[in-house]
Coordinates of C-alpha atoms in Angstrom, one line a residue:
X1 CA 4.9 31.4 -0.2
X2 CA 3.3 33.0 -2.6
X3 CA -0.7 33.8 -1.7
X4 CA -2.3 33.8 -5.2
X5 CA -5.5 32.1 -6.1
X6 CA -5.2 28.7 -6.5
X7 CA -6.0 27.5 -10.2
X8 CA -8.0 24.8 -8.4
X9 CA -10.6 22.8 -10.1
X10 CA -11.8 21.2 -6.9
X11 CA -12.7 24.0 -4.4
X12 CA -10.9 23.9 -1.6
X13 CA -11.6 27.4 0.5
X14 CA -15.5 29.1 1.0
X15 CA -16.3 32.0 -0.7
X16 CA -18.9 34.3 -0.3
X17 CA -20.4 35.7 -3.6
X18 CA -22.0 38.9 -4.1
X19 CA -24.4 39.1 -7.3
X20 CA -25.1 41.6 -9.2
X21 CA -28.4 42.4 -7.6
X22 CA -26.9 42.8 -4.2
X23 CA -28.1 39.5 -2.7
X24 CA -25.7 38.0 -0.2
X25 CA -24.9 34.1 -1.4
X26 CA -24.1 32.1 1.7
X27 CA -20.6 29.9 1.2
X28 CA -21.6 26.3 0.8
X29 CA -21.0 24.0 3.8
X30 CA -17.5 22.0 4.8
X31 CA -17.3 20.1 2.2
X32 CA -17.0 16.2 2.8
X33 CA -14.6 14.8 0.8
X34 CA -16.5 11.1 -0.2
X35 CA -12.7 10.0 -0.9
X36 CA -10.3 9.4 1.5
X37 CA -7.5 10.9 0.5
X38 CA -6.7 14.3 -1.6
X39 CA -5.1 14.4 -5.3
X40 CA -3.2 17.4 -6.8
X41 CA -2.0 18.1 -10.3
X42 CA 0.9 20.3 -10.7
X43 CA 2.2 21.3 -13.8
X44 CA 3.4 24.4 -15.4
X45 CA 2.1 24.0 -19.0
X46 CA -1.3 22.7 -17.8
X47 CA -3.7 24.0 -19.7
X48 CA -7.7 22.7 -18.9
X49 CA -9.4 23.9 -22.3
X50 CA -6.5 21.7 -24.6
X51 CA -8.3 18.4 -25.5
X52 CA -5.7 16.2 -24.2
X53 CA -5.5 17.4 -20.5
X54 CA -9.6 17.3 -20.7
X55 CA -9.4 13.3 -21.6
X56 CA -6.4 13.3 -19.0
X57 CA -8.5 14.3 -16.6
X58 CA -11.6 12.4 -16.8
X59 CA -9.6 9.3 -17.1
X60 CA -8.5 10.2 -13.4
X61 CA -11.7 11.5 -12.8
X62 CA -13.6 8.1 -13.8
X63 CA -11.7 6.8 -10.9
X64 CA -14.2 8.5 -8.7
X65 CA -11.3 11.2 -7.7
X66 CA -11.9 14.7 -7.7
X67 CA -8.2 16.7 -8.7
X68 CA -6.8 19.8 -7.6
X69 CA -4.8 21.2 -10.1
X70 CA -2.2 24.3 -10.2
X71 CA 0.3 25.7 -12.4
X72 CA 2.5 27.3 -9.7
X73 CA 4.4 25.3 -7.4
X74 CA 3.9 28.3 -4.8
X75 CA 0.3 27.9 -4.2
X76 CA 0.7 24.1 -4.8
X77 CA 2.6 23.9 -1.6
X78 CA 0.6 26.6 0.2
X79 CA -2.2 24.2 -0.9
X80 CA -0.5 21.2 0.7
X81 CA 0.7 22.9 4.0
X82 CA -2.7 24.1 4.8
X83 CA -3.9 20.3 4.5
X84 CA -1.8 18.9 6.9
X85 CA -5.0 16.2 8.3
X86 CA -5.7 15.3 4.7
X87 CA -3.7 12.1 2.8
X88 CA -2.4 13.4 -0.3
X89 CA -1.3 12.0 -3.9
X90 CA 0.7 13.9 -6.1
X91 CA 0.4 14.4 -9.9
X92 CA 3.4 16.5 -10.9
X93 CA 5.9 17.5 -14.1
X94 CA 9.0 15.6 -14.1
X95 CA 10.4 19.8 -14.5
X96 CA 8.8 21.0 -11.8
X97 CA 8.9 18.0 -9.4
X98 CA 12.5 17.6 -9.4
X99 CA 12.9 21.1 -7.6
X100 CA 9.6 20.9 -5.4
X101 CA 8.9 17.5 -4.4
X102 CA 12.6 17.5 -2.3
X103 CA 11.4 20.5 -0.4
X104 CA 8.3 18.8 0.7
X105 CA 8.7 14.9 0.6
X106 CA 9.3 14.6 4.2
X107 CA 5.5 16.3 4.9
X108 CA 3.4 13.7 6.7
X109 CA 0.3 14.8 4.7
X110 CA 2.3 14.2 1.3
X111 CA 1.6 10.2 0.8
X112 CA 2.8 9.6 -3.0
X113 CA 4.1 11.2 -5.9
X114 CA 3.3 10.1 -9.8
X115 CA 6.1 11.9 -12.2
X116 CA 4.0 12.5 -15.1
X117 CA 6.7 13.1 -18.1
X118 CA 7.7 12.2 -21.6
X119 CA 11.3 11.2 -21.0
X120 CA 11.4 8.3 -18.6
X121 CA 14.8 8.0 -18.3
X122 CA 16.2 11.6 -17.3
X123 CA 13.3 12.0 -14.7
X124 CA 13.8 8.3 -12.7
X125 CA 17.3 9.5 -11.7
X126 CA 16.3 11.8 -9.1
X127 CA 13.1 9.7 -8.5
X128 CA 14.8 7.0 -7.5
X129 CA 16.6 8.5 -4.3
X130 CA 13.2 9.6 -3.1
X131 CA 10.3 6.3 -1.6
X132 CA 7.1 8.6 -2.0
X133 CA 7.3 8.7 -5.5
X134 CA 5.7 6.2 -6.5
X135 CA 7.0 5.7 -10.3
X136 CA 7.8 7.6 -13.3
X137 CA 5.0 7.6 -16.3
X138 CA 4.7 8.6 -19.7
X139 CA 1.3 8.0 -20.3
X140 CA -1.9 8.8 -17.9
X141 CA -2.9 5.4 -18.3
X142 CA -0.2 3.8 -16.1
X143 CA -0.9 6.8 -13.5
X144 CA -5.0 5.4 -13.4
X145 CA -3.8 2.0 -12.4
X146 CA -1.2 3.3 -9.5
X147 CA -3.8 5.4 -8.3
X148 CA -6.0 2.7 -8.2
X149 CA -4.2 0.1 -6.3
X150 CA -3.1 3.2 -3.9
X151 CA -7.4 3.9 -3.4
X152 CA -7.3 0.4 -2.2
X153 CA -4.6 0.1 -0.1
X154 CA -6.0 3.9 1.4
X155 CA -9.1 2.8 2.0
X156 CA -8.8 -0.4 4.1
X157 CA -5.6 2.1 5.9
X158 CA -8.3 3.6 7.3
X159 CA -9.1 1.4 9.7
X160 CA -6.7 -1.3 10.9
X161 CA -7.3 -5.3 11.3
X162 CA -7.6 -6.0 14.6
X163 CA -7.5 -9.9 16.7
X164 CA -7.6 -8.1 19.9
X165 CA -11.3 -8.4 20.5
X166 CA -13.6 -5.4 19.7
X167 CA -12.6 -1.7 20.1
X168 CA -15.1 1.1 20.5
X169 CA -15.5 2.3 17.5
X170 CA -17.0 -0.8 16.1
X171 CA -19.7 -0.9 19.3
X172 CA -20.5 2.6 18.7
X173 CA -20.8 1.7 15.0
X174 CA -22.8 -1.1 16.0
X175 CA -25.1 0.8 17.8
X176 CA -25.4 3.7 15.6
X177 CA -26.3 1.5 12.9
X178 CA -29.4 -0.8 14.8
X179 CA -30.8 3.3 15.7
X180 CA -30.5 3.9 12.1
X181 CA -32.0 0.8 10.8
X182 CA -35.3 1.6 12.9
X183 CA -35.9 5.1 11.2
X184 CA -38.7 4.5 8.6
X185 CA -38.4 7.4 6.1
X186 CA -39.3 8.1 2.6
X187 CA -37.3 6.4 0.0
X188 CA -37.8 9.0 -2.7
X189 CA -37.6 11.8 -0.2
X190 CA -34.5 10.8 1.2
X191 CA -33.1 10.0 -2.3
X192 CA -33.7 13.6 -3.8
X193 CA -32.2 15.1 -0.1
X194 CA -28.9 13.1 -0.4
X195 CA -28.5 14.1 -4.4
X196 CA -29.2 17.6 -3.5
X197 CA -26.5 17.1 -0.6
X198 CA -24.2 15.6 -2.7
X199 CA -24.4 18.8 -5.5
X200 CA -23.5 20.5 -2.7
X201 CA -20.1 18.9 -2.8
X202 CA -17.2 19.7 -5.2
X203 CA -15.6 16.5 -5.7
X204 CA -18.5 14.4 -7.5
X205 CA -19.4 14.5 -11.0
X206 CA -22.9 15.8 -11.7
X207 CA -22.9 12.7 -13.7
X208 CA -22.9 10.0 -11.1
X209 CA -25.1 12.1 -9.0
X210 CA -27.5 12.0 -11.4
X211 CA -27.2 7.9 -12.3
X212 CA -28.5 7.8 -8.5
X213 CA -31.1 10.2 -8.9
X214 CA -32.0 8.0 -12.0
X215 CA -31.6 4.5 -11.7
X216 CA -31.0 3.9 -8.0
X217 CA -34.3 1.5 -8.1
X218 CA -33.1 -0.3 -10.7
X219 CA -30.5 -1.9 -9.6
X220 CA -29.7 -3.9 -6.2
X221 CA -28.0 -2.2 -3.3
X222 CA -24.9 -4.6 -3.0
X223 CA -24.6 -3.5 -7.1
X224 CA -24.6 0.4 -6.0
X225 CA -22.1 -0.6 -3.2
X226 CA -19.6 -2.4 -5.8
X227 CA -20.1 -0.1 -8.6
X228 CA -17.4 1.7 -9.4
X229 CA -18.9 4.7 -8.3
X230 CA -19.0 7.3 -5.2
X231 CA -21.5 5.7 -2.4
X232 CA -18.7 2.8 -1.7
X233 CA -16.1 5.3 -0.4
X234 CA -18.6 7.8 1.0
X235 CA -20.7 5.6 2.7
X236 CA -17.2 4.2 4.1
X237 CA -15.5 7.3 4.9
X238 CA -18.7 7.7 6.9
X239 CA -18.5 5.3 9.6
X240 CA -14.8 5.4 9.2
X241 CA -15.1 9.5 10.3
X242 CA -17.9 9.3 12.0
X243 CA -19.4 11.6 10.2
X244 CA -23.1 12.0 11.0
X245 CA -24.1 14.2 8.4
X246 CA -23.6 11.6 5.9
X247 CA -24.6 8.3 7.8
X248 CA -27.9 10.2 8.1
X249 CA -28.1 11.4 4.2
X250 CA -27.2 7.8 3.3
X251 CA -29.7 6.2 5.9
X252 CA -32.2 4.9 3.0
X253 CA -29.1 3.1 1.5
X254 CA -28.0 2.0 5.0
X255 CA -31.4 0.3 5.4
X256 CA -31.7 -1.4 2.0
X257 CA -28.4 -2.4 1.9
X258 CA -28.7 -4.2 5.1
X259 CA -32.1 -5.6 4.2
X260 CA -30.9 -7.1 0.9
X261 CA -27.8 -9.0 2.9
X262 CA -30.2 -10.6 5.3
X263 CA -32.4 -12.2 2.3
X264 CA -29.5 -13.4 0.7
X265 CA -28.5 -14.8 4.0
X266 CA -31.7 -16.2 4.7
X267 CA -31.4 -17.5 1.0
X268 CA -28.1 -19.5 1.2
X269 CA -28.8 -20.3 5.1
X270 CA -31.4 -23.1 3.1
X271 CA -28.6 -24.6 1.3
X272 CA -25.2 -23.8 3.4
X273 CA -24.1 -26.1 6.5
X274 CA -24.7 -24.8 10.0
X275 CA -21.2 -24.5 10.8
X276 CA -19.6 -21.1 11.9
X277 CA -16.7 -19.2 10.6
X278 CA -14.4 -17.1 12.8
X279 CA -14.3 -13.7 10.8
X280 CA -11.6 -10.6 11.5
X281 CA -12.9 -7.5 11.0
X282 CA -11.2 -5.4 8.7
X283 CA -11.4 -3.0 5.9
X284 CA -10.6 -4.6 2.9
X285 CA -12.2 -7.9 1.2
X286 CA -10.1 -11.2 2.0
X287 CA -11.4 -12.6 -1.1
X288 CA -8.8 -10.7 -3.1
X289 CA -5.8 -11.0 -0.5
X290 CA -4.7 -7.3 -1.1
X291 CA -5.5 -6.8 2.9
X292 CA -3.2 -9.4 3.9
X293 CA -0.1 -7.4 3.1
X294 CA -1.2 -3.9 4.0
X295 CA -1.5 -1.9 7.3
X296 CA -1.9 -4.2 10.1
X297 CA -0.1 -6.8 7.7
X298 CA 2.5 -4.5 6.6
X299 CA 3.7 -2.4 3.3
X300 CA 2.8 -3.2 -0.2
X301 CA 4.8 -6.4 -1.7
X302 CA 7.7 -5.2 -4.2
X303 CA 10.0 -7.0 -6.5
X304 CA 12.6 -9.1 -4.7
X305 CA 10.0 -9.5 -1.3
X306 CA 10.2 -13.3 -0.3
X307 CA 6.4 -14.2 0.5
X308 CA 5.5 -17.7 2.6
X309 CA 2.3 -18.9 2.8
X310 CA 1.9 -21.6 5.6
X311 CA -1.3 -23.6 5.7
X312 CA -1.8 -25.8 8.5
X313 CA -5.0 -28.3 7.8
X314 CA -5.9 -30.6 10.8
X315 CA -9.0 -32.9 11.6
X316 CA -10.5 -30.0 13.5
X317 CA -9.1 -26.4 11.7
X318 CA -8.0 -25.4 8.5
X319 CA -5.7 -21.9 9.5
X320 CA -3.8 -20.1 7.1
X321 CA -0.7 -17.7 8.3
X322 CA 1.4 -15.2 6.2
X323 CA 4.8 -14.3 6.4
X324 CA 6.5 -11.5 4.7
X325 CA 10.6 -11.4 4.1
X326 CA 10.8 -13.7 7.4
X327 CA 8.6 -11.9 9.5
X328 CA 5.5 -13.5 10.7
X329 CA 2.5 -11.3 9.8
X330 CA -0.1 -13.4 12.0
X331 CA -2.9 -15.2 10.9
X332 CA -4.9 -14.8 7.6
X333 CA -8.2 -16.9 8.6
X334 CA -9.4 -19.7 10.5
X335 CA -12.1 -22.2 9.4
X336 CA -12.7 -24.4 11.9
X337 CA -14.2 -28.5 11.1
X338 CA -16.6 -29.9 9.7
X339 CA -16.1 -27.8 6.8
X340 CA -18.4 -26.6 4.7
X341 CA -17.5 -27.9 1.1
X342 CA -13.7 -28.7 0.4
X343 CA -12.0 -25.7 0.2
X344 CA -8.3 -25.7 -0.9
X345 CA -7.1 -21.8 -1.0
X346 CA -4.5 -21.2 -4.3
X347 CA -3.0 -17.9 -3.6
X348 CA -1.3 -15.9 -6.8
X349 CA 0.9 -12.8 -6.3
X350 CA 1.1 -10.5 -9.4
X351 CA 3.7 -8.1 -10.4
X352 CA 1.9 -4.6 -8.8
X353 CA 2.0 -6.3 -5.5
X354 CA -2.0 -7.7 -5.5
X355 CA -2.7 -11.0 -4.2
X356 CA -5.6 -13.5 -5.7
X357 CA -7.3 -16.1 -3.7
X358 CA -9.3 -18.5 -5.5
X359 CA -10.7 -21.9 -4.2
X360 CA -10.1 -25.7 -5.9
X361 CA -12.8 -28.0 -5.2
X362 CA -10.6 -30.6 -5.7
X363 CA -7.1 -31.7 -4.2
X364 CA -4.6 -34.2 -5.5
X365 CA -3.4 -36.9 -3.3
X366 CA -0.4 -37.3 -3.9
X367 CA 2.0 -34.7 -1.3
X368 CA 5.5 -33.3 -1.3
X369 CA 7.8 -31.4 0.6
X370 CA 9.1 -28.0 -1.0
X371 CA 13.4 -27.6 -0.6
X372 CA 14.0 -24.9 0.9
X373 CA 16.2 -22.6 -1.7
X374 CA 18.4 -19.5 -0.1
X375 CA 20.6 -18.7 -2.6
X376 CA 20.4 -14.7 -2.2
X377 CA 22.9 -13.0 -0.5
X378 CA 20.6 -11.2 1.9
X379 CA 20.7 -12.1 5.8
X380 CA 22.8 -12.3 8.8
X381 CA 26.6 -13.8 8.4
X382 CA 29.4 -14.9 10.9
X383 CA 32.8 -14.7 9.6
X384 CA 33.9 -18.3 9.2
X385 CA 37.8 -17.8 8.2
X386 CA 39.7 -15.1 7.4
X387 CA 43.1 -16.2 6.5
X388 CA 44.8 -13.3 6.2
X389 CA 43.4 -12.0 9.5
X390 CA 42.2 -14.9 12.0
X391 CA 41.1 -12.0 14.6
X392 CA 38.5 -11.2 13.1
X393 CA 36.5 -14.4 12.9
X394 CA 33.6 -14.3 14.5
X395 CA 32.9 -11.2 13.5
X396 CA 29.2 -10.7 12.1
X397 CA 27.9 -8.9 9.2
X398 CA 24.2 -8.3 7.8
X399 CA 23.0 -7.7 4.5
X400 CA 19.7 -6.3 2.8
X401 CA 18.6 -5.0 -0.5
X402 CA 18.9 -1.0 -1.1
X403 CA 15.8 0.5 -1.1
X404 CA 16.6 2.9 -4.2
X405 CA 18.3 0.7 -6.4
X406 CA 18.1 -2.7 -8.4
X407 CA 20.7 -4.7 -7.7
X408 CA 22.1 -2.7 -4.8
X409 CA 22.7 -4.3 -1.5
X410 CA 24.0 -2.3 2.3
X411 CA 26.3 -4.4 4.5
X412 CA 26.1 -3.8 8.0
X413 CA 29.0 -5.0 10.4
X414 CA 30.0 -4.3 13.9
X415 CA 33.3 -4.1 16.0
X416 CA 33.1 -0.9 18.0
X417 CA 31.2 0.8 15.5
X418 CA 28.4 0.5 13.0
X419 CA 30.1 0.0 9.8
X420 CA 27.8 0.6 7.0
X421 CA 28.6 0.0 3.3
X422 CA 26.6 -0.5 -0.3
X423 CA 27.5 -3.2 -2.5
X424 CA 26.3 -3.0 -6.1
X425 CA 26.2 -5.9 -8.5
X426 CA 26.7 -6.1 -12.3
X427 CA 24.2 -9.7 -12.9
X428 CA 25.7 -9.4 -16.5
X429 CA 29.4 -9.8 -15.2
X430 CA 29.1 -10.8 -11.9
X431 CA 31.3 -8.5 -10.3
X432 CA 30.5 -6.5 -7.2
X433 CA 31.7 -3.2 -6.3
X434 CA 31.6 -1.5 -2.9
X435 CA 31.4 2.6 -1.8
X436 CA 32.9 3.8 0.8
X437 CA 32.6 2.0 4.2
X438 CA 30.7 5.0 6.4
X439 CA 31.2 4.7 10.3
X440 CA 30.3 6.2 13.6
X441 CA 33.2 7.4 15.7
X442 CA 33.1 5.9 18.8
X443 CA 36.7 4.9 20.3
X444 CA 37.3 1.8 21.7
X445 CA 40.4 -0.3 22.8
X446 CA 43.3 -0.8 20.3
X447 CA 43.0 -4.2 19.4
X448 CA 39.5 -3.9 19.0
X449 CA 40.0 -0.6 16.5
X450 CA 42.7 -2.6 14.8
X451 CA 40.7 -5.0 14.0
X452 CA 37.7 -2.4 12.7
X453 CA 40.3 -1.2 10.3
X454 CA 41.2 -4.7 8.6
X455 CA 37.5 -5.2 7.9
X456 CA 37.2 -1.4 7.0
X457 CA 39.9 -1.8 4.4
X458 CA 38.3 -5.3 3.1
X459 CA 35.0 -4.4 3.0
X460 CA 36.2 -1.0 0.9
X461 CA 37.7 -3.2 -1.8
X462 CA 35.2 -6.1 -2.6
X463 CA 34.9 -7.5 -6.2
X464 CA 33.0 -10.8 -5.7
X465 CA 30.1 -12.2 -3.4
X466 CA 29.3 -15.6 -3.9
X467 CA 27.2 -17.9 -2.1
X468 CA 28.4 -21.6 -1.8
X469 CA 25.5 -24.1 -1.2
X470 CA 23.6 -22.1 0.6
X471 CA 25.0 -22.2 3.8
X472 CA 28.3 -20.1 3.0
X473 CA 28.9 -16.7 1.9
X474 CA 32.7 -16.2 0.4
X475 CA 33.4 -12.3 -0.2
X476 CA 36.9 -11.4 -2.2
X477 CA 38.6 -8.7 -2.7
X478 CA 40.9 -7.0 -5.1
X479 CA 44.3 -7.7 -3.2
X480 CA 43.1 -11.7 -3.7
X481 CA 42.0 -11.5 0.3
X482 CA 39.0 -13.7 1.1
X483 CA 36.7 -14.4 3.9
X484 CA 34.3 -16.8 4.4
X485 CA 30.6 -16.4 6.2
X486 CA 28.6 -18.7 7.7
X487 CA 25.3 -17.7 7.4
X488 CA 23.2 -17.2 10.7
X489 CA 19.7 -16.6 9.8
X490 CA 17.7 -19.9 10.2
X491 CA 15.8 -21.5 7.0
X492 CA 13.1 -24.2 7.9
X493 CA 11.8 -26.9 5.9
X494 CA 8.9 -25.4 3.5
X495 CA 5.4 -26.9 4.5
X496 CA 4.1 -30.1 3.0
X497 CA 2.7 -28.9 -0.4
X498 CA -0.3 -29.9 -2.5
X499 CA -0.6 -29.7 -6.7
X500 CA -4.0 -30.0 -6.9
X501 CA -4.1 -29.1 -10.2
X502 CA -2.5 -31.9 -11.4

């Protein structure tokens, strides 16, 4: 690898600087990356002083993210093997990334890739075989809005939700914070010694640091702690860390933000019922729903996902439980009677995999029971008939969507070995096509091996997959063979439902 200087705009190594006049400079201290994760920009042609690249860059930059950037993919991956405890997001040419981002797509540290290109179509081909990159774009714009759902999703990653009682990291937490909370200190003191800290640091904009400086007095500490700004994700990465250095710079924000929760507290407490919630500590804000399908409550939703919602409302509890492509991700919350105010949770999933929950004041009374619709092809299947071949009923296959490719399915199936096969399907003309069958090569008795061989043969020829009321899978091939499925994966009644909208 090559060991050139890195074209860096975020420093990333120490120094030590020698002016003119002989004076030694120290090099600044380990810097504390209020972020947690790392971004890198690599690109060949990038060039910092062309207007274009300067507006690219402070539109990522207004994202509170400080960039690394290089024009050779040598010290690029120099950069990214020596930051092998750091999460890292990837910028990089659709050029340059085809060659590099094979070589290194399996490092841990790497977490997603952004192609950044002006022809879409060329550059998604070899995208589309590897899951860390994240999408192919054409415009910066569409990069500031991945990035932004993947700071989310990053952030509440760094500490898991947890129904297990509590671990002990929140008790030292908890005690660290009640020590803090005691210290009385100077607030403008303490201000100008966390801006001056914060200078010290590569990866905030002199801009923001001074709006602190500035304005901190003007406006509430749960505004400073929303804002769009740095203290959210420092503060956070923080406790998350453990970092003491800056729980102790941020100690006069510590203080007032805890102050102004307990007189808003003390404020609704006057007009709120006396009745208790049961709370799971997490990072991440249920009010939004993003949490619910991240980390502890597994990947990201995507296109083709099947999301259920089960809400179970009694005289006594209102509990709400998620389940994700038929796997039950536990429960969401738990309100338990008399509640507060009718609260009727309406949950909307959008397109980039967010989640909304809102809250109706009002439900309608009449009810109904959802059908319960399978008419995808996805699941476990028993071979129901097989005319040509009556051995090979009972035989069972399973089937799930490719994860590199729309409308691209494997099917699994087991004699002796694991056969493995992908199905593609033309929505347009409704024909299927299968690859070759792939196999292990384990030997087992003859009739059992024949019998791997009809299905091998079958399976390599299909031209139709339908499914027949739900229940029934028939797959045909080109020599006019057939064989029906029954399917195997159990589909319960929907829960009772409630428009109350309407």
């Amino acid at each position: 690898m090559s060991n050139r200087k890195s074209t860096a705009t975020a420093a990333s190594e120490l120094a030590v600087i020698t002016p003119t006049n002989g004076t030694i400079v120290l090099p600044k201290p380990e810097r504390r990356v209020p972020q947690n994760f790392l971004l890198i920009w690599l690109d060949a042609n990038l060039n910092k002083s062309d207007e274009d690249m300067k507006r690219s860059l402070q539109k990522v930059q207004y994202l509170g993210a400080s960039i690394t950037t290089f024009t050779d993919a040598d010290e690029c991956i120099d950069f990214l093997s020596a930051n092998k405890k750091e999460k890292v997001f990837m910028i990089v040419s659709g050029s340059l990334g085809q060659h590099v981002i094979p070589k290194i797509h399996a490092w841990p540290q790497l977490d997603s890739v952004y192609v950044f290109c002006s022809n879409q179509s060329i550059h998604e081909e070899w995208a589309r075989a590897i899951s860390k990159v994240k999408g192919v774009h054409t415009t910066i714009e569409s990069i500031c809005e991945a990035l932004q759902i993947n700071r989310k999703n990053c952030d509440r990653a760094m500490i898991s939700i947890s129904y297990n009682g509590i671990d002990m990291l929140f008790t030292y937490t908890q005690l660290l914070k009640e020590a803090l909370l005691k210290i009385e200190d100077d607030d403008t003191k303490s201000i100008k010694e966390f801006v001056d800290y914060c200078r010290l640091q590569d990866d905030i904009t002199e801009d923001e640091i001074n709006k602190v400086e500035l304005e901190y007095h003007h406006h509430t500490p749960i505004w400073w702690y929303t804002a769009p700004y740095f203290m959210h994700s420092m503060l956070n990465r923080g406790f998350q860390l453990m970092d003491v250095d800056i729980i102790v710079k941020m100690n006069f924000f510590i203080r007032d933000l805890h102050q102004h929760i307990k007189n808003l507290h003390r404020d609704q407490k006057q007009f709120a019922s006396t009745n208790s919630f049961q709370l799971f500590r997490g990072q991440g804000n249920l009010s939004d729903g993003s949490s619910l399908l991240v980390q502890s409550f597994g990947s990201q939703i995507k296109e083709g996902d099947t999301i259920g919602l089960l809400l179970v409302l009694t005289n006594t509890n209102m509990k709400m439980y998620v389940f994700h492509n038929e796997r039950s991700l536990g429960m969401a919350f738990h309100i338990q009677s008399p509640y507060p105010k009718p609260l009727y949770p309406v949950v909307s999933f959008k397109s980039d995999g967010k989640v909304t929950i809102i809250h109706a004041d009002q439900k309608h009374r009449s009810l109904e029971r959802m059908l319960s619709q399978c008419n995808s092809v996805e699941g476990k299947w028993k071979v129901l008939s097989f005319p040509q071949h009556p051995e090979c009923i009972g035989c069972e296959f399973r089937i799930q969507r490719h994860e590199h490719g729309e409308n691209m399915y494997v099917l699994f199936a087991t004699v002796v070995n694991m056969l493995h096969c992908v199905l593609k399907h033309n929505p347009t003309t409704n024909e299927w096509k299968s690859a070759d069958v792939m196999s292990t090569l384990i030997a087992g008795p003859p009739e059992q091996m024949k019998e791997e061989q009809l299905l091998i043969n079958f399976l390599s020829n299909i031209k139709n997959v339908d499914v027949e009321d739900q229940k029934t899978l028939v797959i045909r091939s080109t020599d006019g063979s057939e064989i029906k499925l029954e399917r195997r994966t159990e589909w319960t009644a929907l829960p009772v439902t409630e428009n109350i909208f309407a």
